CSV table of C-alpha atoms and ligand atoms in Angstrom, one decimal:
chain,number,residue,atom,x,y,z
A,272,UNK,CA,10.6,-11.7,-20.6
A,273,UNK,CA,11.1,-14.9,-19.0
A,274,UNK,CA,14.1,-17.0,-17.6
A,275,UNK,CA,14.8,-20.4,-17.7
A,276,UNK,CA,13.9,-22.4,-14.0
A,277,UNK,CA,17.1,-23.6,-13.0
A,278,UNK,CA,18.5,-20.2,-13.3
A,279,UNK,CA,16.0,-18.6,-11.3
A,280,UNK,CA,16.3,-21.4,-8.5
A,281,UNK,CA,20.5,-20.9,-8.6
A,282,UNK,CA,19.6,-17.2,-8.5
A,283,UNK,CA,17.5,-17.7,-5.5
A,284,UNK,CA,19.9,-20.0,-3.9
A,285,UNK,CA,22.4,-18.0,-4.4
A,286,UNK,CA,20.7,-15.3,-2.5
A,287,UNK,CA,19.7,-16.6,0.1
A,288,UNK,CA,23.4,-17.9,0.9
A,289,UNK,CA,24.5,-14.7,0.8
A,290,UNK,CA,22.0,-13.6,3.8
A,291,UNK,CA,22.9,-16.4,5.6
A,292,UNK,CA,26.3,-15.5,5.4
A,293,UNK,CA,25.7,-12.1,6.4
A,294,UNK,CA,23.6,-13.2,9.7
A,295,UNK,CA,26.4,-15.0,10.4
A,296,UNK,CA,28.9,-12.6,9.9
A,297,UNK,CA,27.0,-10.5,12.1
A,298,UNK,CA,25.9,-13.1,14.8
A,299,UNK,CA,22.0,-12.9,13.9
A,300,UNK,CA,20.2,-15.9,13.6
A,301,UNK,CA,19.9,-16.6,9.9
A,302,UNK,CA,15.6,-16.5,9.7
A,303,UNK,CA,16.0,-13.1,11.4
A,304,UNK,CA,16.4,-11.4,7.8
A,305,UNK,CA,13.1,-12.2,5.5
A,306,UNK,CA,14.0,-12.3,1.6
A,307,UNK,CA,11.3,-10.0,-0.1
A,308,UNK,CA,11.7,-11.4,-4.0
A,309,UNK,CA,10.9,-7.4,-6.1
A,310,UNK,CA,9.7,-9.2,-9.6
A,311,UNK,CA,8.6,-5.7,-10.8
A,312,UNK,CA,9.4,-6.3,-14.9
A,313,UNK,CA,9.3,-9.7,-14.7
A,314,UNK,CA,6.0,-12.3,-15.7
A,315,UNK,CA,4.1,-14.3,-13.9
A,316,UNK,CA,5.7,-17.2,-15.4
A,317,UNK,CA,8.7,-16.1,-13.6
A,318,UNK,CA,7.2,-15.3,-10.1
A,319,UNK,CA,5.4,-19.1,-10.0
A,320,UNK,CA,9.0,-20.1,-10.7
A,321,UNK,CA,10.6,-18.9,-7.9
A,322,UNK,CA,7.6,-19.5,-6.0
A,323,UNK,CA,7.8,-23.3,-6.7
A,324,UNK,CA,11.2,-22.8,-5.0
A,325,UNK,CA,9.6,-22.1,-1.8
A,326,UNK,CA,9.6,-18.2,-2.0
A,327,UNK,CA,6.5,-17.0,-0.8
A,328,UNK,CA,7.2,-12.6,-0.5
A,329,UNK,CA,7.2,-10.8,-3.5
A,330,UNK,CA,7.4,-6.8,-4.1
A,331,UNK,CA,6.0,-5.0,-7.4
A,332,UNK,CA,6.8,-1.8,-7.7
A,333,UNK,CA,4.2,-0.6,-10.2
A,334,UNK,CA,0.4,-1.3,-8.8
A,335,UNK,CA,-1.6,-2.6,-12.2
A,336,UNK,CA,1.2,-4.7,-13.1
A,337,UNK,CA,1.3,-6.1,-9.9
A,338,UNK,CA,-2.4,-6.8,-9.2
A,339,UNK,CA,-2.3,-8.4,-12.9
A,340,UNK,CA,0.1,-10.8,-11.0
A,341,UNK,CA,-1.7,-11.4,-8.0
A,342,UNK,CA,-4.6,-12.2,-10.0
A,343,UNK,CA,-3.1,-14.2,-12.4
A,344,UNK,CA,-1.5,-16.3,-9.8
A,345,UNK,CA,-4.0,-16.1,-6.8
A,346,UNK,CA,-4.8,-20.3,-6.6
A,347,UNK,CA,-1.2,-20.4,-5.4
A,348,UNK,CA,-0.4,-22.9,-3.0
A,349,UNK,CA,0.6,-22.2,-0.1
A,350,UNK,CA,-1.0,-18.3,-1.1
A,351,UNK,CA,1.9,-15.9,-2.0
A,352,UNK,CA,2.1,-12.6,0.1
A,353,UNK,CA,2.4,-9.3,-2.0
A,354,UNK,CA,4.1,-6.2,-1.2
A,355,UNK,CA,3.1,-3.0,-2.7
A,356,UNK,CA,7.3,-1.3,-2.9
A,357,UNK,CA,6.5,1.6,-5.3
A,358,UNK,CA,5.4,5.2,-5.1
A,359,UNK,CA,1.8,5.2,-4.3
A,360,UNK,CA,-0.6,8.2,-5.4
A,361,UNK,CA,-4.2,8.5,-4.1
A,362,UNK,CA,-5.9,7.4,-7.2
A,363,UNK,CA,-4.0,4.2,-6.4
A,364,UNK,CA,-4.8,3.3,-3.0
A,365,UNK,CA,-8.0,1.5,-3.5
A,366,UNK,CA,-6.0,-0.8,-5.4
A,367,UNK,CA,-3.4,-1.3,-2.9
A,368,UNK,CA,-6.0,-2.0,0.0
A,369,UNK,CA,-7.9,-4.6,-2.1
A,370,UNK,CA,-5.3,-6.3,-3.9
A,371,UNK,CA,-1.8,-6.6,-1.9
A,372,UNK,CA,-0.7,-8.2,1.7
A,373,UNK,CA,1.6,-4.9,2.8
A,374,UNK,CA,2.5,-1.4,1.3
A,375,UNK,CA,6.0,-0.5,2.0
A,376,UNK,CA,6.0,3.3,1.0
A,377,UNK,CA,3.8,4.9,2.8
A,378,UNK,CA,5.0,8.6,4.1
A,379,UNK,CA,1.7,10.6,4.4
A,380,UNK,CA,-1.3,10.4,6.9
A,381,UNK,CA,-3.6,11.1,3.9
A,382,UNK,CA,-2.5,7.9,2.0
A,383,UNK,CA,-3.0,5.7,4.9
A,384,UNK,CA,-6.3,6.7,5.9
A,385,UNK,CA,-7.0,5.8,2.4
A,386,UNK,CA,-5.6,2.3,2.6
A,387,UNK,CA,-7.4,1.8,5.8
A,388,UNK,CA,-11.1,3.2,4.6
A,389,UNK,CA,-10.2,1.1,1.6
A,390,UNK,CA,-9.2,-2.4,2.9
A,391,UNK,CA,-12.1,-4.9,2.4
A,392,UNK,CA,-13.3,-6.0,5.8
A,393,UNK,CA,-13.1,-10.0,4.9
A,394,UNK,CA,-9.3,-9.1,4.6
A,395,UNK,CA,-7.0,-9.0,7.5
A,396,UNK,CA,-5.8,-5.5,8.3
A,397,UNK,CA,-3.1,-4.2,5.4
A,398,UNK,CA,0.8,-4.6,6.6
A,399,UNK,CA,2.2,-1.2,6.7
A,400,UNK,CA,5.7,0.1,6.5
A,401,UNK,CA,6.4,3.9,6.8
A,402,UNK,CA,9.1,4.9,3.7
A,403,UNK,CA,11.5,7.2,5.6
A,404,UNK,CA,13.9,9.8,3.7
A,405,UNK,CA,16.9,8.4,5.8
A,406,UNK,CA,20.0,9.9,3.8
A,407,UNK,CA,17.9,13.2,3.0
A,408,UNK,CA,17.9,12.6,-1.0
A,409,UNK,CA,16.0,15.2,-2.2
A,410,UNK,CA,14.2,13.9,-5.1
A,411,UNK,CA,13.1,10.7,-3.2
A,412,UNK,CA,9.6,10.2,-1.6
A,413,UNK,CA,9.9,9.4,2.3
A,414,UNK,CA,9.1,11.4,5.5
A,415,UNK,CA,12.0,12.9,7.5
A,416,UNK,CA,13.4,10.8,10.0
A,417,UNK,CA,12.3,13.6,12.7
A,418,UNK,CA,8.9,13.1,11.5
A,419,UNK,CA,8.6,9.9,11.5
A,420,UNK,CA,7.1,9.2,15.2
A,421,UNK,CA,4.1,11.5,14.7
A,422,UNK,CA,3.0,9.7,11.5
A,423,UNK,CA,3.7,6.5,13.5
A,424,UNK,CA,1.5,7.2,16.4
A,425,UNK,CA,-1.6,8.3,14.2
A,426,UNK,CA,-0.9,5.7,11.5
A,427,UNK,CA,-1.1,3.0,14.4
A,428,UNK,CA,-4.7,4.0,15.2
A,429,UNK,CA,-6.1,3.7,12.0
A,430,UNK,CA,-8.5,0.1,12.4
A,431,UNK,CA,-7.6,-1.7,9.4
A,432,UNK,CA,-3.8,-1.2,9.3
A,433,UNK,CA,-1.2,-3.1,10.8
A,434,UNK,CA,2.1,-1.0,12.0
A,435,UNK,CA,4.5,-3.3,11.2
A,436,UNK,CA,7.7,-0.8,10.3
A,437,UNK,CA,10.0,1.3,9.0
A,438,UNK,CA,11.6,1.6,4.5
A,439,UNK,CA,14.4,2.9,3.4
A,440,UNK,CA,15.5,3.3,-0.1
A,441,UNK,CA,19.2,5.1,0.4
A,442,UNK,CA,21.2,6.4,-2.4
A,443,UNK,CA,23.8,3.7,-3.3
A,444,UNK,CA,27.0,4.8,-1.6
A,445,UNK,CA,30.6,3.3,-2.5
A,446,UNK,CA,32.0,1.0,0.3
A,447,UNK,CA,31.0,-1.5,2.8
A,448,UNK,CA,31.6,0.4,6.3
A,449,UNK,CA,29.7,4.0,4.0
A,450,UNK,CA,26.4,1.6,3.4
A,451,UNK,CA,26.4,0.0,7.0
A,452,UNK,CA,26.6,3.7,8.3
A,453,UNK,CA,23.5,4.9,6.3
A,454,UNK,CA,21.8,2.1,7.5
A,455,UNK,CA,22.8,1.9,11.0
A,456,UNK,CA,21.2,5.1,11.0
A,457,UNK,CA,17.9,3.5,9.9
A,458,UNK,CA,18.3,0.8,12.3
A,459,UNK,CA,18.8,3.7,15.1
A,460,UNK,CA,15.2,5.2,14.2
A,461,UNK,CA,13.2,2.2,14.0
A,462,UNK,CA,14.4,1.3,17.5
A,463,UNK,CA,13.8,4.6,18.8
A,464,UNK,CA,10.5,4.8,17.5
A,465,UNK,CA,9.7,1.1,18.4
A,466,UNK,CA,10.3,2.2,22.1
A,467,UNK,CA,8.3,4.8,22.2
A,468,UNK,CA,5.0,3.1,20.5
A,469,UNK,CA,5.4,0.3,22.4
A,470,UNK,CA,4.1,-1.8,19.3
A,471,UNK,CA,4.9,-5.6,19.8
A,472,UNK,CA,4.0,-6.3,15.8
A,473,UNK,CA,6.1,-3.4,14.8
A,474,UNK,CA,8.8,-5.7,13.8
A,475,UNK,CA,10.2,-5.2,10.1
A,476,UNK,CA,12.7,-3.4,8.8
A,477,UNK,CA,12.6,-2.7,5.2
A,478,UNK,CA,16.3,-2.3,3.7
A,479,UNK,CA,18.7,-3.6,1.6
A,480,UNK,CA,18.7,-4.5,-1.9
A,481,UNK,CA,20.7,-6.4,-4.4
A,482,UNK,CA,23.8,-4.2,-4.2
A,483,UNK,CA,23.8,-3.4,-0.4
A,484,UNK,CA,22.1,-6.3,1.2
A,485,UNK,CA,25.5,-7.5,3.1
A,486,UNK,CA,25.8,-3.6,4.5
A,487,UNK,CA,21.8,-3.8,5.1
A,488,UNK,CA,22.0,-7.1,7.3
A,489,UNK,CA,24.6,-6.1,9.3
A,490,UNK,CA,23.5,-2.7,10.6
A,491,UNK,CA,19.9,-4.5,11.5
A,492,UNK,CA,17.8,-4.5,8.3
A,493,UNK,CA,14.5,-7.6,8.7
A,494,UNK,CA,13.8,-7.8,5.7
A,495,UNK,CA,16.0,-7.3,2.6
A,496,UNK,CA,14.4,-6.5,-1.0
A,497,UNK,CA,16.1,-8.2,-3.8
A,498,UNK,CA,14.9,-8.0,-7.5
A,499,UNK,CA,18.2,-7.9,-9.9
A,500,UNK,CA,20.1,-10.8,-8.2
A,501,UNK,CA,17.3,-13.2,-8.1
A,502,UNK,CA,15.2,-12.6,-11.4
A,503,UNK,CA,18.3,-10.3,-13.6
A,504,UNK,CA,18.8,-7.4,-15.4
A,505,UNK,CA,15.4,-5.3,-16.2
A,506,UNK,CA,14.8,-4.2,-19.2
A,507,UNK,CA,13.2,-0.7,-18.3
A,508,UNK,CA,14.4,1.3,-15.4
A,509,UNK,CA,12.2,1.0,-12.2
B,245,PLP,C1,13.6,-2.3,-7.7
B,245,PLP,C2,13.6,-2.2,-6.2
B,245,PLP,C3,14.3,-3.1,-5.4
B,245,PLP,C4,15.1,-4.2,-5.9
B,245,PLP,O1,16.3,-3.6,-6.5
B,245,PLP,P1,17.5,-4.6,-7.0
B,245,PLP,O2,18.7,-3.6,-7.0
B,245,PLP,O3,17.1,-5.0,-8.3
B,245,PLP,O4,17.7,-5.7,-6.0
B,245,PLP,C5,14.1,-2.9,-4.0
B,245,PLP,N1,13.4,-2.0,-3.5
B,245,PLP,C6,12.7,-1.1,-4.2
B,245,PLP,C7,11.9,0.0,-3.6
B,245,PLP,C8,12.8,-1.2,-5.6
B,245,PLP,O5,12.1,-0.3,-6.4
């Protein structure tokens, strides 16, 4: 699947207006919120695309098809950082640790040893985000807020992993002021548990997507993840 240039760059435009118009709406500086591009579905064509536009984040979802992308477009210049967004089972982790810049989901102390036994020593140490169950979904993967500073004092020790934050996938919710609550919540944690770890690079804030990036912004999100309204409509559900 591919799209034409100019629609990816409006696309990309386009989205990025509307977070600077949320960090203004909300009085944050408008590079406080990072754009994570999620191209999960869509080619490599399309990812150099939006890279020659200047984005340099991008989240795959699905870990071969996103090493097949890092490797297909590793002599990118400036180098594109790569952030590992999906589920992430054992068998996988070598993978992760070799190939991507940060892994968003992790919610187990077993996976991130892994990651950390795994990451190559020439690389620097793998960005890490710990997924947290904030609305209590019960199908979803995530560990329960309560939870969440015990994995984050033993995950910090681990030698080749960088602490850098808290994800959050919520269930979408109708309304503005219903989002902003679920992630105000989110925002809550993360400064609670930045407190007590006393982590200067623990710094990101993983929320927000294409629907909900306005509600995201405003309750405190760093970093919003945005596939649909940069790259379209998928074609398979992910
Ligand atoms: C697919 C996906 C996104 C992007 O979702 P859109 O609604 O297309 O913007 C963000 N985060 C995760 C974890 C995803 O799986």
């Amino acid at each position: 699947m591919s799209n034409s240039d100019t629609v990816l760059r409006d696309n990309l435009h386009a989205v990025q207006a509307r977070i600077a118009a949320a960090c203004a709406a909300s009085a944050r500086s408008a590079n406080s919120v990072q754009l994570l591009a999620v191209s999960k579905t869509f080619s490599a064509d399309d990812v150099r695309q939006v890279a020659a536009c200047g984005q340099r984040d991008f989240g795959e979802n699905y870990i071969q098809e996103g090493v097949d992308k890092i490797i297909a477009l590793q002599d990118s210049q400036p180098a594109l950082v790569w952030h590992c967004i999906g589920p992430m089972q054992s068998n996988k982790t070598k993978l992760v640790a070799e190939h991507f810049d940060w892994a968003h989901t992790v919610d187990r102390l077993k996976i991130a040893q892994r990651l950390s036994d795994q990451r190559p020593a020439h690389l620097a140490p793998l960005n890490v985000c710990l997924q947290v169950n904030i609305d209590g979904g019960e199908t979803k993967s995530g560990i329960a807020p309560a939870d969440v500073l015990a994995l984050a004092t033993e995950v910090a020790k681990l030698p080749r992993l960088a602490l850098r934050g808290l994800m959050t996938i919520p269930d979408p919710v109708e309304g503005f002021d219903a989002q902003v609550a679920v992630h105000a919540k989110a925002r809550a944690l993360f400064d609670e548990v930045k407190a007590a770890l006393n982590l200067p690079q623990f710094d990101t804030l993983s929320m927000g997507m294409t629907g909900d990036l306005e509600a995201a912004v405003q309750a405190g999100s760093t970093m919003v993840r945005v596939g649909t309204a940069i790259f379209g409509g998928r074609t398979y559900a992910a």
